[in-house]
mmCIF file of N, CA and C in Angstrom:
data_model
loop_
_atom_site.group_PDB
_atom_site.id
_atom_site.type_symbol
_atom_site.label_atom_id
_atom_site.label_comp_id
_atom_site.label_asym_id
_atom_site.label_seq_id
_atom_site.Cartn_x
_atom_site.Cartn_y
_atom_site.Cartn_z
ATOM 1 N N UNK A 1 0.831 -1.250 -0.212
ATOM 2 C CA UNK A 1 -0.252 -0.136 -0.057
ATOM 3 C C UNK A 1 1.028 1.063 -0.069
ATOM 4 N N UNK A 2 2.175 1.112 0.685
ATOM 5 C CA UNK A 2 3.047 2.894 0.751
ATOM 6 C C UNK A 2 3.347 2.624 -0.506
ATOM 7 N N UNK A 3 3.800 1.900 -0.949
ATOM 8 C CA UNK A 3 4.545 1.895 -2.545
ATOM 9 C C UNK A 3 3.393 2.332 -3.544
ATOM 10 N N UNK A 4 2.058 1.906 -3.362
ATOM 11 C CA UNK A 4 1.343 2.326 -4.417
ATOM 12 C C UNK A 4 1.019 4.049 -3.863
ATOM 13 N N UNK A 5 1.105 4.354 -2.733
ATOM 14 C CA UNK A 5 0.631 5.763 -2.408
ATOM 15 C C UNK A 5 1.964 6.140 -2.718
ATOM 16 N N UNK A 6 3.140 5.781 -2.648
ATOM 17 C CA UNK A 6 4.395 6.533 -2.826
ATOM 18 C C UNK A 6 4.418 6.762 -4.599
ATOM 19 N N UNK A 7 4.081 5.827 -5.377
ATOM 20 C CA UNK A 7 3.935 5.629 -6.604
ATOM 21 C C UNK A 7 3.214 6.813 -7.374
ATOM 22 N N UNK A 8 1.781 7.091 -7.110
ATOM 23 C CA UNK A 8 0.983 8.106 -7.115
ATOM 24 C C UNK A 8 1.200 9.273 -6.850
ATOM 25 N N UNK A 9 2.101 9.249 -5.432
ATOM 26 C CA UNK A 9 2.498 10.922 -4.715
ATOM 27 C C UNK A 9 3.389 11.258 -5.901
ATOM 28 N N UNK A 10 4.275 10.646 -6.289
ATOM 29 C CA UNK A 10 5.570 10.731 -7.505
ATOM 30 C C UNK A 10 5.289 11.159 -9.094
ATOM 31 N N UNK A 11 4.245 10.550 -9.287
ATOM 32 C CA UNK A 11 3.524 10.278 -10.437
ATOM 33 C C UNK A 11 2.916 11.623 -10.919
ATOM 34 N N UNK A 12 1.994 12.211 -10.153
ATOM 35 C CA UNK A 12 1.399 13.455 -10.036
ATOM 36 C C UNK A 12 2.012 14.526 -10.427
ATOM 37 N N UNK A 13 2.818 14.950 -9.751
ATOM 38 C CA UNK A 13 3.148 16.144 -9.785
ATOM 39 C C UNK A 13 4.199 16.202 -11.098
ATOM 40 N N UNK A 14 4.437 14.853 -11.473
ATOM 41 C CA UNK A 14 5.082 14.628 -12.858
ATOM 42 C C UNK A 14 4.028 15.022 -14.205
ATOM 43 N N UNK A 15 2.964 14.776 -13.879
ATOM 44 C CA UNK A 15 1.722 14.566 -15.190
ATOM 45 C C UNK A 15 1.180 16.108 -14.940
ATOM 46 N N UNK A 16 1.213 17.050 -13.634
ATOM 47 C CA UNK A 16 1.056 18.519 -13.308
ATOM 48 C C UNK A 16 1.957 19.310 -13.690
ATOM 49 N N UNK A 17 2.954 18.952 -14.076
ATOM 50 C CA UNK A 17 4.526 19.379 -14.270
ATOM 51 C C UNK A 17 4.094 19.890 -16.189
ATOM 52 N N UNK A 18 3.945 18.474 -16.751
ATOM 53 C CA UNK A 18 3.936 18.538 -18.139
ATOM 54 C C UNK A 18 2.852 19.431 -18.561
ATOM 55 N N UNK A 19 1.851 18.940 -18.020
ATOM 56 C CA UNK A 19 0.408 19.748 -18.333
ATOM 57 C C UNK A 19 0.751 21.368 -18.175
ATOM 58 N N UNK A 20 1.589 21.523 -17.139
ATOM 59 C CA UNK A 20 1.665 23.334 -16.854
ATOM 60 C C UNK A 20 2.357 24.144 -18.182
ATOM 61 N N UNK A 21 3.632 23.225 -18.551
ATOM 62 C CA UNK A 21 4.174 23.762 -19.591
ATOM 63 C C UNK A 21 3.306 24.708 -20.792
ATOM 64 N N UNK A 22 2.209 24.315 -21.084
ATOM 65 C CA UNK A 22 1.673 25.136 -21.858
ATOM 66 C C UNK A 22 0.769 26.512 -21.054
ATOM 67 N N UNK A 23 0.061 25.964 -20.049
ATOM 68 C CA UNK A 23 -0.278 27.223 -19.193
ATOM 69 C C UNK A 23 0.619 28.203 -18.805
ATOM 70 N N UNK A 24 1.823 27.997 -18.334
ATOM 71 C CA UNK A 24 3.167 28.670 -18.202
ATOM 72 C C UNK A 24 3.761 29.828 -19.414
ATOM 73 N N UNK A 25 3.751 29.127 -20.522
ATOM 74 C CA UNK A 25 3.867 29.608 -21.472
ATOM 75 C C UNK A 25 2.723 30.799 -22.264
ATOM 76 N N UNK A 26 1.666 30.374 -22.060
ATOM 77 C CA UNK A 26 0.239 31.176 -22.436
ATOM 78 C C UNK A 26 0.074 32.135 -21.485
ATOM 79 N N UNK A 27 0.725 31.952 -20.183
ATOM 80 C CA UNK A 27 0.366 32.984 -19.039
ATOM 81 C C UNK A 27 1.299 34.040 -19.415
ATOM 82 N N UNK A 28 2.585 33.627 -19.739
ATOM 83 C CA UNK A 28 3.950 34.537 -19.674
ATOM 84 C C UNK A 28 3.468 35.505 -21.285
ATOM 85 N N UNK A 29 3.081 34.838 -21.866
ATOM 86 C CA UNK A 29 3.241 35.692 -23.044
ATOM 87 C C UNK A 29 1.240 36.503 -23.425
ATOM 88 N N UNK A 30 0.448 35.970 -22.571
ATOM 89 C CA UNK A 30 -0.836 36.693 -22.503
ATOM 90 C C UNK A 30 -0.813 38.144 -22.979
ATOM 91 N N UNK A 31 -1.499 38.321 -23.751
ATOM 92 C CA UNK A 31 -1.737 39.899 -24.789
ATOM 93 C C UNK A 31 -0.715 40.032 -25.384
ATOM 94 N N UNK A 32 0.452 39.429 -25.645
ATOM 95 C CA UNK A 32 1.529 39.459 -26.557
ATOM 96 C C UNK A 32 1.302 38.361 -27.665
ATOM 97 N N UNK A 33 1.272 37.358 -27.688
ATOM 98 C CA UNK A 33 1.099 36.124 -28.554
ATOM 99 C C UNK A 33 -0.715 35.935 -28.413
ATOM 100 N N UNK A 34 -1.452 35.459 -29.485
ATOM 101 C CA UNK A 34 -2.826 34.624 -29.473
ATOM 102 C C UNK A 34 -2.723 33.692 -29.490
ATOM 103 N N UNK A 35 -2.893 32.597 -28.417
ATOM 104 C CA UNK A 35 -2.714 30.979 -28.393
ATOM 105 C C UNK A 35 -4.572 30.570 -28.662
ATOM 106 N N UNK A 36 -5.433 31.303 -28.774
ATOM 107 C CA UNK A 36 -6.197 31.000 -29.615
ATOM 108 C C UNK A 36 -6.565 29.772 -30.496
ATOM 109 N N UNK A 37 -7.326 28.757 -30.207
ATOM 110 C CA UNK A 37 -7.665 27.561 -31.563
ATOM 111 C C UNK A 37 -6.369 27.180 -31.774
ATOM 112 N N UNK A 38 -5.512 26.972 -31.188
ATOM 113 C CA UNK A 38 -4.083 26.318 -31.414
ATOM 114 C C UNK A 38 -3.574 25.151 -30.645
ATOM 115 N N UNK A 39 -3.119 24.484 -31.267
ATOM 116 C CA UNK A 39 -2.365 23.367 -30.366
ATOM 117 C C UNK A 39 -1.137 23.622 -29.850
ATOM 118 N N UNK A 40 -0.518 24.047 -28.668
ATOM 119 C CA UNK A 40 0.714 24.273 -28.259
ATOM 120 C C UNK A 40 1.282 22.973 -27.865
ATOM 121 N N UNK A 41 2.875 22.811 -28.543
ATOM 122 C CA UNK A 41 3.143 21.941 -28.125
ATOM 123 C C UNK A 41 3.993 21.490 -26.787
ATOM 124 N N UNK A 42 3.122 20.699 -25.916
ATOM 125 C CA UNK A 42 3.207 21.060 -24.589
ATOM 126 C C UNK A 42 4.406 20.499 -23.803
ATOM 127 N N UNK A 43 4.839 19.721 -24.580
ATOM 128 C CA UNK A 43 6.537 18.788 -24.225
ATOM 129 C C UNK A 43 7.734 19.912 -24.436
ATOM 130 N N UNK A 44 7.517 20.734 -25.550
ATOM 131 C CA UNK A 44 8.254 21.767 -25.503
ATOM 132 C C UNK A 44 7.641 23.091 -26.361
ATOM 133 N N UNK A 45 6.766 23.503 -25.310
ATOM 134 C CA UNK A 45 6.270 25.111 -25.899
ATOM 135 C C UNK A 45 7.013 25.961 -26.906
ATOM 136 N N UNK A 46 8.161 25.986 -26.435
ATOM 137 C CA UNK A 46 8.947 26.982 -27.551
ATOM 138 C C UNK A 46 8.981 27.018 -28.678
ATOM 139 N N UNK A 47 8.761 25.779 -29.164
ATOM 140 C CA UNK A 47 8.216 25.335 -30.396
ATOM 141 C C UNK A 47 7.264 26.075 -31.150
ATOM 142 N N UNK A 48 6.447 26.219 -30.599
ATOM 143 C CA UNK A 48 4.930 26.767 -30.833
ATOM 144 C C UNK A 48 5.355 28.327 -30.598
ATOM 145 N N UNK A 49 5.707 28.800 -29.678
ATOM 146 C CA UNK A 49 5.790 30.086 -29.457
ATOM 147 C C UNK A 49 6.778 30.990 -30.909
ATOM 148 N N UNK A 50 8.047 30.385 -31.221
ATOM 149 C CA UNK A 50 8.546 30.390 -32.491
ATOM 150 C C UNK A 50 7.939 30.463 -33.720
ATOM 151 N N UNK A 51 6.413 29.603 -34.194
ATOM 152 C CA UNK A 51 6.025 29.395 -35.241
ATOM 153 C C UNK A 51 4.954 30.167 -34.645
ATOM 154 N N UNK A 52 4.216 30.675 -33.654
ATOM 155 C CA UNK A 52 3.309 31.927 -33.389
ATOM 156 C C UNK A 52 3.367 32.823 -33.576
ATOM 157 N N UNK A 53 5.191 33.213 -33.050
ATOM 158 C CA UNK A 53 5.393 34.445 -33.231
ATOM 159 C C UNK A 53 6.086 35.051 -34.446
ATOM 160 N N UNK A 54 6.071 34.009 -35.461
ATOM 161 C CA UNK A 54 6.512 34.222 -36.659
ATOM 162 C C UNK A 54 5.095 34.957 -37.481
ATOM 163 N N UNK A 55 4.216 34.065 -37.334
ATOM 164 C CA UNK A 55 2.638 34.668 -37.881
ATOM 165 C C UNK A 55 2.469 35.968 -37.448
ATOM 166 N N UNK A 56 2.533 36.380 -35.834
ATOM 167 C CA UNK A 56 2.181 37.425 -35.618
ATOM 168 C C UNK A 56 2.549 38.663 -34.882
ATOM 169 N N UNK A 57 4.008 38.573 -35.087
ATOM 170 C CA UNK A 57 4.744 39.372 -34.978
ATOM 171 C C UNK A 57 4.613 40.880 -36.203
ATOM 172 N N UNK A 58 4.649 41.883 -35.626
ATOM 173 C CA UNK A 58 4.935 42.912 -36.309
ATOM 174 C C UNK A 58 6.126 43.163 -37.372
ATOM 175 N N UNK A 59 7.230 42.899 -36.682
ATOM 176 C CA UNK A 59 8.358 42.742 -37.142
ATOM 177 C C UNK A 59 9.422 41.470 -36.720
ATOM 178 N N UNK A 60 9.938 40.787 -37.652
ATOM 179 C CA UNK A 60 11.130 39.802 -37.084
ATOM 180 C C UNK A 60 12.082 40.163 -37.811
ATOM 181 N N UNK A 61 13.325 40.025 -36.858
ATOM 182 C CA UNK A 61 14.774 40.310 -37.209
ATOM 183 C C UNK A 61 15.431 38.976 -36.814
ATOM 184 N N UNK A 62 16.493 38.957 -37.689
ATOM 185 C CA UNK A 62 17.652 37.745 -36.957
ATOM 186 C C UNK A 62 18.280 38.267 -36.597
ATOM 187 N N UNK A 63 18.788 38.231 -34.895
ATOM 188 C CA UNK A 63 19.899 38.637 -34.115
ATOM 189 C C UNK A 63 21.233 38.240 -34.381
ATOM 190 N N UNK A 64 22.211 38.847 -34.829
ATOM 191 C CA UNK A 64 23.324 38.475 -34.764
ATOM 192 C C UNK A 64 24.512 39.545 -34.169
ATOM 193 N N UNK A 65 25.439 39.148 -34.035
ATOM 194 C CA UNK A 65 26.481 39.978 -33.218
ATOM 195 C C UNK A 65 26.501 41.374 -33.871
ATOM 196 N N UNK A 66 26.391 40.941 -35.534
ATOM 197 C CA UNK A 66 26.959 42.215 -36.363
ATOM 198 C C UNK A 66 25.730 43.695 -36.021
ATOM 199 N N UNK A 67 24.535 42.934 -36.054
ATOM 200 C CA UNK A 67 23.262 44.260 -36.274
ATOM 201 C C UNK A 67 22.513 43.952 -34.806
ATOM 202 N N UNK A 68 23.446 43.228 -33.491
ATOM 203 C CA UNK A 68 22.834 43.885 -32.482
ATOM 204 C C UNK A 68 22.158 45.105 -32.211
ATOM 205 N N UNK A 69 22.930 46.161 -32.171
ATOM 206 C CA UNK A 69 23.067 47.469 -31.810
ATOM 207 C C UNK A 69 21.853 48.273 -32.325
ATOM 208 N N UNK A 70 21.996 47.626 -34.028
ATOM 209 C CA UNK A 70 20.500 48.814 -34.758
ATOM 210 C C UNK A 70 19.003 47.511 -34.590
ATOM 211 N N UNK A 71 19.264 46.441 -33.987
ATOM 212 C CA UNK A 71 18.277 45.792 -33.853
ATOM 213 C C UNK A 71 17.666 46.069 -32.378
ATOM 214 N N UNK A 72 18.250 46.201 -31.479
ATOM 215 C CA UNK A 72 17.305 46.579 -30.497
ATOM 216 C C UNK A 72 17.265 48.353 -30.434
ATOM 217 N N UNK A 73 17.803 48.985 -31.074
ATOM 218 C CA UNK A 73 17.735 51.140 -31.480
ATOM 219 C C UNK A 73 15.826 50.127 -32.038
ATOM 220 N N UNK A 74 15.802 49.803 -32.947
ATOM 221 C CA UNK A 74 14.793 49.321 -33.669
ATOM 222 C C UNK A 74 13.704 48.885 -32.694
ATOM 223 N N UNK A 75 14.077 47.923 -31.882
ATOM 224 C CA UNK A 75 13.037 47.067 -31.109
ATOM 225 C C UNK A 75 12.714 47.987 -29.547
ATOM 226 N N UNK A 76 13.214 48.844 -29.280
ATOM 227 C CA UNK A 76 12.928 50.049 -28.649
ATOM 228 C C UNK A 76 11.569 50.976 -28.763
ATOM 229 N N UNK A 77 11.570 50.829 -29.986
ATOM 230 C CA UNK A 77 10.405 51.756 -30.158
ATOM 231 C C UNK A 77 8.912 50.340 -30.448
ATOM 232 N N UNK A 78 9.007 49.600 -30.127
ATOM 233 C CA UNK A 78 7.715 48.542 -29.797
ATOM 234 C C UNK A 78 7.206 48.118 -28.619
ATOM 235 N N UNK A 79 6.169 47.855 -28.166
ATOM 236 C CA UNK A 79 5.702 47.302 -27.077
ATOM 237 C C UNK A 79 6.469 46.198 -26.549
ATOM 238 N N UNK A 80 6.546 45.308 -26.991
ATOM 239 C CA UNK A 80 7.275 44.101 -26.593
ATOM 240 C C UNK A 80 8.339 43.271 -27.313
ATOM 241 N N UNK A 81 9.350 42.877 -27.132
ATOM 242 C CA UNK A 81 10.365 42.318 -27.872
ATOM 243 C C UNK A 81 10.857 40.882 -27.220
ATOM 244 N N UNK A 82 10.397 39.709 -27.956
ATOM 245 C CA UNK A 82 10.712 38.523 -27.647
ATOM 246 C C UNK A 82 11.868 37.935 -28.549
ATOM 247 N N UNK A 83 12.753 37.498 -28.047
ATOM 248 C CA UNK A 83 13.794 36.776 -28.527
ATOM 249 C C UNK A 83 13.846 35.096 -28.329
ATOM 250 N N UNK A 84 13.699 34.592 -29.599
ATOM 251 C CA UNK A 84 13.546 32.777 -29.601
ATOM 252 C C UNK A 84 15.081 32.497 -30.117
ATOM 253 N N UNK A 85 15.627 31.853 -29.457
ATOM 254 C CA UNK A 85 16.771 31.318 -29.413
ATOM 255 C C UNK A 85 16.538 29.298 -30.174
ATOM 256 N N UNK A 86 16.574 29.228 -31.314
ATOM 257 C CA UNK A 86 16.357 28.180 -31.614
ATOM 258 C C UNK A 86 15.246 27.444 -31.246
ATOM 259 N N UNK A 87 15.019 26.305 -30.832
ATOM 260 C CA UNK A 87 13.744 25.771 -30.035
ATOM 261 C C UNK A 87 13.799 25.662 -28.399
ATOM 262 N N UNK A 88 14.535 25.906 -27.508
ATOM 263 C CA UNK A 88 14.729 25.809 -26.558
ATOM 264 C C UNK A 88 14.574 27.047 -25.735
ATOM 265 N N UNK A 89 14.603 28.482 -26.032
ATOM 266 C CA UNK A 89 14.854 29.833 -25.450
ATOM 267 C C UNK A 89 13.748 30.479 -25.782
ATOM 268 N N UNK A 90 13.219 31.253 -25.153
ATOM 269 C CA UNK A 90 12.129 32.185 -25.443
ATOM 270 C C UNK A 90 12.262 33.165 -24.141
ATOM 271 N N UNK A 91 12.391 34.536 -24.420
ATOM 272 C CA UNK A 91 13.260 35.948 -23.775
ATOM 273 C C UNK A 91 12.365 36.765 -23.746
ATOM 274 N N UNK A 92 11.887 38.101 -23.154
ATOM 275 C CA UNK A 92 11.331 38.836 -23.462
ATOM 276 C C UNK A 92 11.949 39.709 -22.768
ATOM 277 N N UNK A 93 12.438 40.797 -23.374
ATOM 278 C CA UNK A 93 12.923 42.322 -22.515
ATOM 279 C C UNK A 93 11.696 42.577 -21.783
ATOM 280 N N UNK A 94 12.391 42.856 -20.267
ATOM 281 C CA UNK A 94 11.427 43.641 -19.675
ATOM 282 C C UNK A 94 11.751 45.086 -19.168
ATOM 283 N N UNK A 95 12.829 45.543 -19.445
ATOM 284 C CA UNK A 95 13.507 46.815 -19.250
ATOM 285 C C UNK A 95 15.106 46.951 -20.133
ATOM 286 N N UNK A 96 14.835 48.038 -21.005
ATOM 287 C CA UNK A 96 16.056 48.575 -22.048
ATOM 288 C C UNK A 96 16.536 49.610 -21.321
ATOM 289 N N UNK A 97 16.379 50.017 -20.436
ATOM 290 C CA UNK A 97 17.261 50.912 -19.177
ATOM 291 C C UNK A 97 18.367 50.476 -18.473
ATOM 292 N N UNK A 98 17.795 49.329 -17.788
ATOM 293 C CA UNK A 98 18.468 48.413 -17.130
ATOM 294 C C UNK A 98 19.619 47.580 -17.910
ATOM 295 N N UNK A 99 20.672 47.748 -18.570
ATOM 296 C CA UNK A 99 21.414 46.793 -19.677
ATOM 297 C C UNK A 99 22.822 46.974 -18.997
ATOM 298 N N UNK A 100 23.767 45.906 -19.080
ATOM 299 C CA UNK A 100 24.822 45.686 -18.665
ATOM 300 C C UNK A 100 25.614 45.360 -20.116
ATOM 301 N N UNK A 101 26.860 46.017 -20.131
ATOM 302 C CA UNK A 101 28.026 45.515 -21.206
ATOM 303 C C UNK A 101 28.516 44.449 -21.417
ATOM 304 N N UNK A 102 27.967 43.782 -22.835
ATOM 305 C CA UNK A 102 28.499 42.834 -23.043
ATOM 306 C C UNK A 102 29.977 42.602 -24.087
ATOM 307 N N UNK A 103 30.773 42.023 -24.189
ATOM 308 C CA UNK A 103 32.066 42.250 -24.556
ATOM 309 C C UNK A 103 31.585 41.107 -25.901
ATOM 310 N N UNK A 104 31.032 40.234 -25.655
ATOM 311 C CA UNK A 104 30.710 39.190 -26.511
ATOM 312 C C UNK A 104 29.477 39.821 -28.159
ATOM 313 N N UNK A 105 28.853 40.092 -27.314
ATOM 314 C CA UNK A 105 27.853 40.683 -28.605
ATOM 315 C C UNK A 105 27.863 42.390 -28.599
ATOM 316 N N UNK A 106 29.085 42.873 -27.671
ATOM 317 C CA UNK A 106 29.597 44.424 -28.299
ATOM 318 C C UNK A 106 28.376 45.287 -28.322
ATOM 319 N N UNK A 107 27.528 45.153 -27.252
ATOM 320 C CA UNK A 107 26.065 45.662 -27.033
ATOM 321 C C UNK A 107 25.904 45.827 -25.617
ATOM 322 N N UNK A 108 25.606 46.818 -25.117
ATOM 323 C CA UNK A 108 24.713 46.931 -23.635
ATOM 324 C C UNK A 108 23.462 46.114 -23.441
ATOM 325 N N UNK A 109 23.300 44.814 -22.936
ATOM 326 C CA UNK A 109 22.208 44.008 -23.460
ATOM 327 C C UNK A 109 21.006 44.309 -22.122
ATOM 328 N N UNK A 110 19.886 44.146 -22.293
ATOM 329 C CA UNK A 110 19.147 44.582 -21.357
ATOM 330 C C UNK A 110 18.285 43.863 -20.557
ATOM 331 N N UNK A 111 17.610 43.740 -19.777
ATOM 332 C CA UNK A 111 17.264 43.086 -18.669
ATOM 333 C C UNK A 111 15.771 42.251 -19.027
ATOM 334 N N UNK A 112 15.964 41.044 -18.850
ATOM 335 C CA UNK A 112 14.562 40.386 -19.644
ATOM 336 C C UNK A 112 14.620 38.938 -18.755
ATOM 337 N N UNK A 113 12.955 38.453 -19.154
ATOM 338 C CA UNK A 113 12.929 37.465 -18.432
ATOM 339 C C UNK A 113 12.300 36.246 -19.246
ATOM 340 N N UNK A 114 12.662 34.827 -19.101
ATOM 341 C CA UNK A 114 11.741 34.303 -20.229
ATOM 342 C C UNK A 114 12.224 32.596 -19.842
ATOM 343 N N UNK A 115 11.755 31.648 -20.762
ATOM 344 C CA UNK A 115 12.024 30.261 -20.178
ATOM 345 C C UNK A 115 13.140 29.716 -21.178
ATOM 346 N N UNK A 116 13.720 28.494 -20.436
ATOM 347 C CA UNK A 116 14.726 27.756 -21.392
ATOM 348 C C UNK A 116 14.356 26.241 -21.145
ATOM 349 N N UNK A 117 14.188 25.159 -22.267
ATOM 350 C CA UNK A 117 13.660 24.263 -22.157
ATOM 351 C C UNK A 117 15.050 23.173 -22.122
ATOM 352 N N UNK A 118 14.994 22.663 -20.787
ATOM 353 C CA UNK A 118 15.920 21.829 -20.305
ATOM 354 C C UNK A 118 15.659 20.689 -20.461
ATOM 355 N N UNK A 119 15.619 19.588 -19.521
ATOM 356 C CA UNK A 119 14.947 18.468 -19.037
ATOM 357 C C UNK A 119 13.698 19.062 -18.837
ATOM 358 N N UNK A 120 13.195 20.434 -18.164
ATOM 359 C CA UNK A 120 12.293 20.569 -18.018
ATOM 360 C C UNK A 120 12.309 22.037 -18.214
ATOM 361 N N UNK A 121 11.018 22.658 -18.241
ATOM 362 C CA UNK A 121 10.940 24.087 -18.478
ATOM 363 C C UNK A 121 11.437 24.981 -17.433
ATOM 364 N N UNK A 122 12.519 25.552 -17.732
ATOM 365 C CA UNK A 122 12.712 26.937 -16.848
ATOM 366 C C UNK A 122 13.253 28.046 -16.576
ATOM 367 N N UNK A 123 12.285 28.773 -15.472
ATOM 368 C CA UNK A 123 12.202 30.331 -15.694
ATOM 369 C C UNK A 123 13.553 30.744 -15.784
ATOM 370 N N UNK A 124 14.170 31.917 -16.495
ATOM 371 C CA UNK A 124 15.531 32.975 -15.833
ATOM 372 C C UNK A 124 15.346 34.131 -16.352
ATOM 373 N N UNK A 125 15.851 35.052 -14.981
ATOM 374 C CA UNK A 125 15.479 35.914 -15.668
ATOM 375 C C UNK A 125 16.881 36.794 -15.418
ATOM 376 N N UNK A 126 17.113 37.867 -15.822
ATOM 377 C CA UNK A 126 18.587 38.514 -15.753
ATOM 378 C C UNK A 126 19.094 39.097 -17.094
ATOM 379 N N UNK A 127 20.028 39.549 -17.080
ATOM 380 C CA UNK A 127 20.349 40.211 -18.425
ATOM 381 C C UNK A 127 20.219 39.065 -19.390
ATOM 382 N N UNK A 128 19.679 39.775 -20.247
ATOM 383 C CA UNK A 128 19.625 38.887 -21.745
ATOM 384 C C UNK A 128 20.693 37.865 -22.393
ATOM 385 N N UNK A 129 22.149 38.535 -21.978
ATOM 386 C CA UNK A 129 23.179 37.946 -22.615
ATOM 387 C C UNK A 129 23.505 37.085 -21.670
ATOM 388 N N UNK A 130 23.145 36.469 -21.036
ATOM 389 C CA UNK A 130 23.156 35.294 -19.936
ATOM 390 C C UNK A 130 22.018 34.203 -20.198
ATOM 391 N N UNK A 131 21.206 34.694 -21.161
ATOM 392 C CA UNK A 131 19.923 33.498 -21.365
ATOM 393 C C UNK A 131 20.034 33.414 -22.749
ATOM 394 N N UNK A 132 20.470 33.995 -23.332
ATOM 395 C CA UNK A 132 20.312 33.924 -25.080
ATOM 396 C C UNK A 132 21.642 33.143 -25.457
ATOM 397 N N UNK A 133 22.959 33.632 -24.645
ATOM 398 C CA UNK A 133 24.323 32.866 -25.037
ATOM 399 C C UNK A 133 24.911 34.030 -25.788
ATOM 400 N N UNK A 134 26.604 33.671 -26.400
ATOM 401 C CA UNK A 134 26.704 34.375 -26.848
ATOM 402 C C UNK A 134 26.785 34.363 -28.749
ATOM 403 N N UNK A 135 26.975 35.310 -29.163
ATOM 404 C CA UNK A 135 26.530 35.090 -30.840
ATOM 405 C C UNK A 135 27.300 34.038 -31.408
ATOM 406 N N UNK A 136 26.489 32.766 -31.978
ATOM 407 C CA UNK A 136 27.263 31.965 -32.167
ATOM 408 C C UNK A 136 26.550 31.371 -33.980
ATOM 409 N N UNK A 137 26.368 30.190 -34.294
ATOM 410 C CA UNK A 137 25.817 30.105 -35.378
ATOM 411 C C UNK A 137 23.936 29.128 -35.025
ATOM 412 N N UNK A 138 23.467 29.641 -33.791
ATOM 413 C CA UNK A 138 22.700 28.907 -33.038
ATOM 414 C C UNK A 138 21.411 30.221 -33.851
ATOM 415 N N UNK A 139 20.548 29.849 -34.289
ATOM 416 C CA UNK A 139 19.432 31.105 -35.034
ATOM 417 C C UNK A 139 18.288 31.344 -33.368
ATOM 418 N N UNK A 140 18.983 32.947 -33.852
ATOM 419 C CA UNK A 140 18.210 33.944 -32.510
ATOM 420 C C UNK A 140 17.213 34.669 -33.611
ATOM 421 N N UNK A 141 16.048 34.624 -32.997
ATOM 422 C CA UNK A 141 15.034 35.759 -33.782
ATOM 423 C C UNK A 141 14.520 36.594 -32.720
ATOM 424 N N UNK A 142 14.280 37.914 -33.135
ATOM 425 C CA UNK A 142 13.692 39.265 -32.227
ATOM 426 C C UNK A 142 12.265 39.179 -32.890
ATOM 427 N N UNK A 143 11.199 39.132 -32.031
ATOM 428 C CA UNK A 143 10.022 39.191 -32.769
ATOM 429 C C UNK A 143 9.439 40.383 -32.095
ATOM 430 N N UNK A 144 8.976 41.435 -33.065
ATOM 431 C CA UNK A 144 8.748 42.275 -32.287
ATOM 432 C C UNK A 144 7.204 42.969 -32.321
ATOM 433 N N UNK A 145 6.438 42.880 -31.221
ATOM 434 C CA UNK A 145 4.766 43.385 -31.322
ATOM 435 C C UNK A 145 4.790 44.691 -30.676
ATOM 436 N N UNK A 146 3.405 45.390 -30.881
ATOM 437 C CA UNK A 146 2.901 46.418 -30.726
ATOM 438 C C UNK A 146 1.158 45.910 -30.492
#
């Protein structure tokens, strides 16, 4: 009986966590991305975010080390700036004023918050260079929304 209770006790949080990925992401991007009538990939909702953002953003820019400053200058004129790295990271810029110099990006990197899909969907908050990594061959897209 104890083993059955323990198995149920352990499996319920796992199921709840899997179900909450979609809820977590839709709540995080509420008012920015429209998730109505869309089935979100619950295992990795960042895949769905990239697809929906590409359809719904006012402007999309591929972020590189070469265009980071001009991309950020443009992004500051929008209500929301979402950066998606591959199929594993989604970050919203939370403050353009609070930024830190980045030697790798050669720009002042703003404060942001988002999620990284590792084994689980993990919340990240901080300067975005620490969340999106350094310029390399990974695709980083900036989606701008008004």
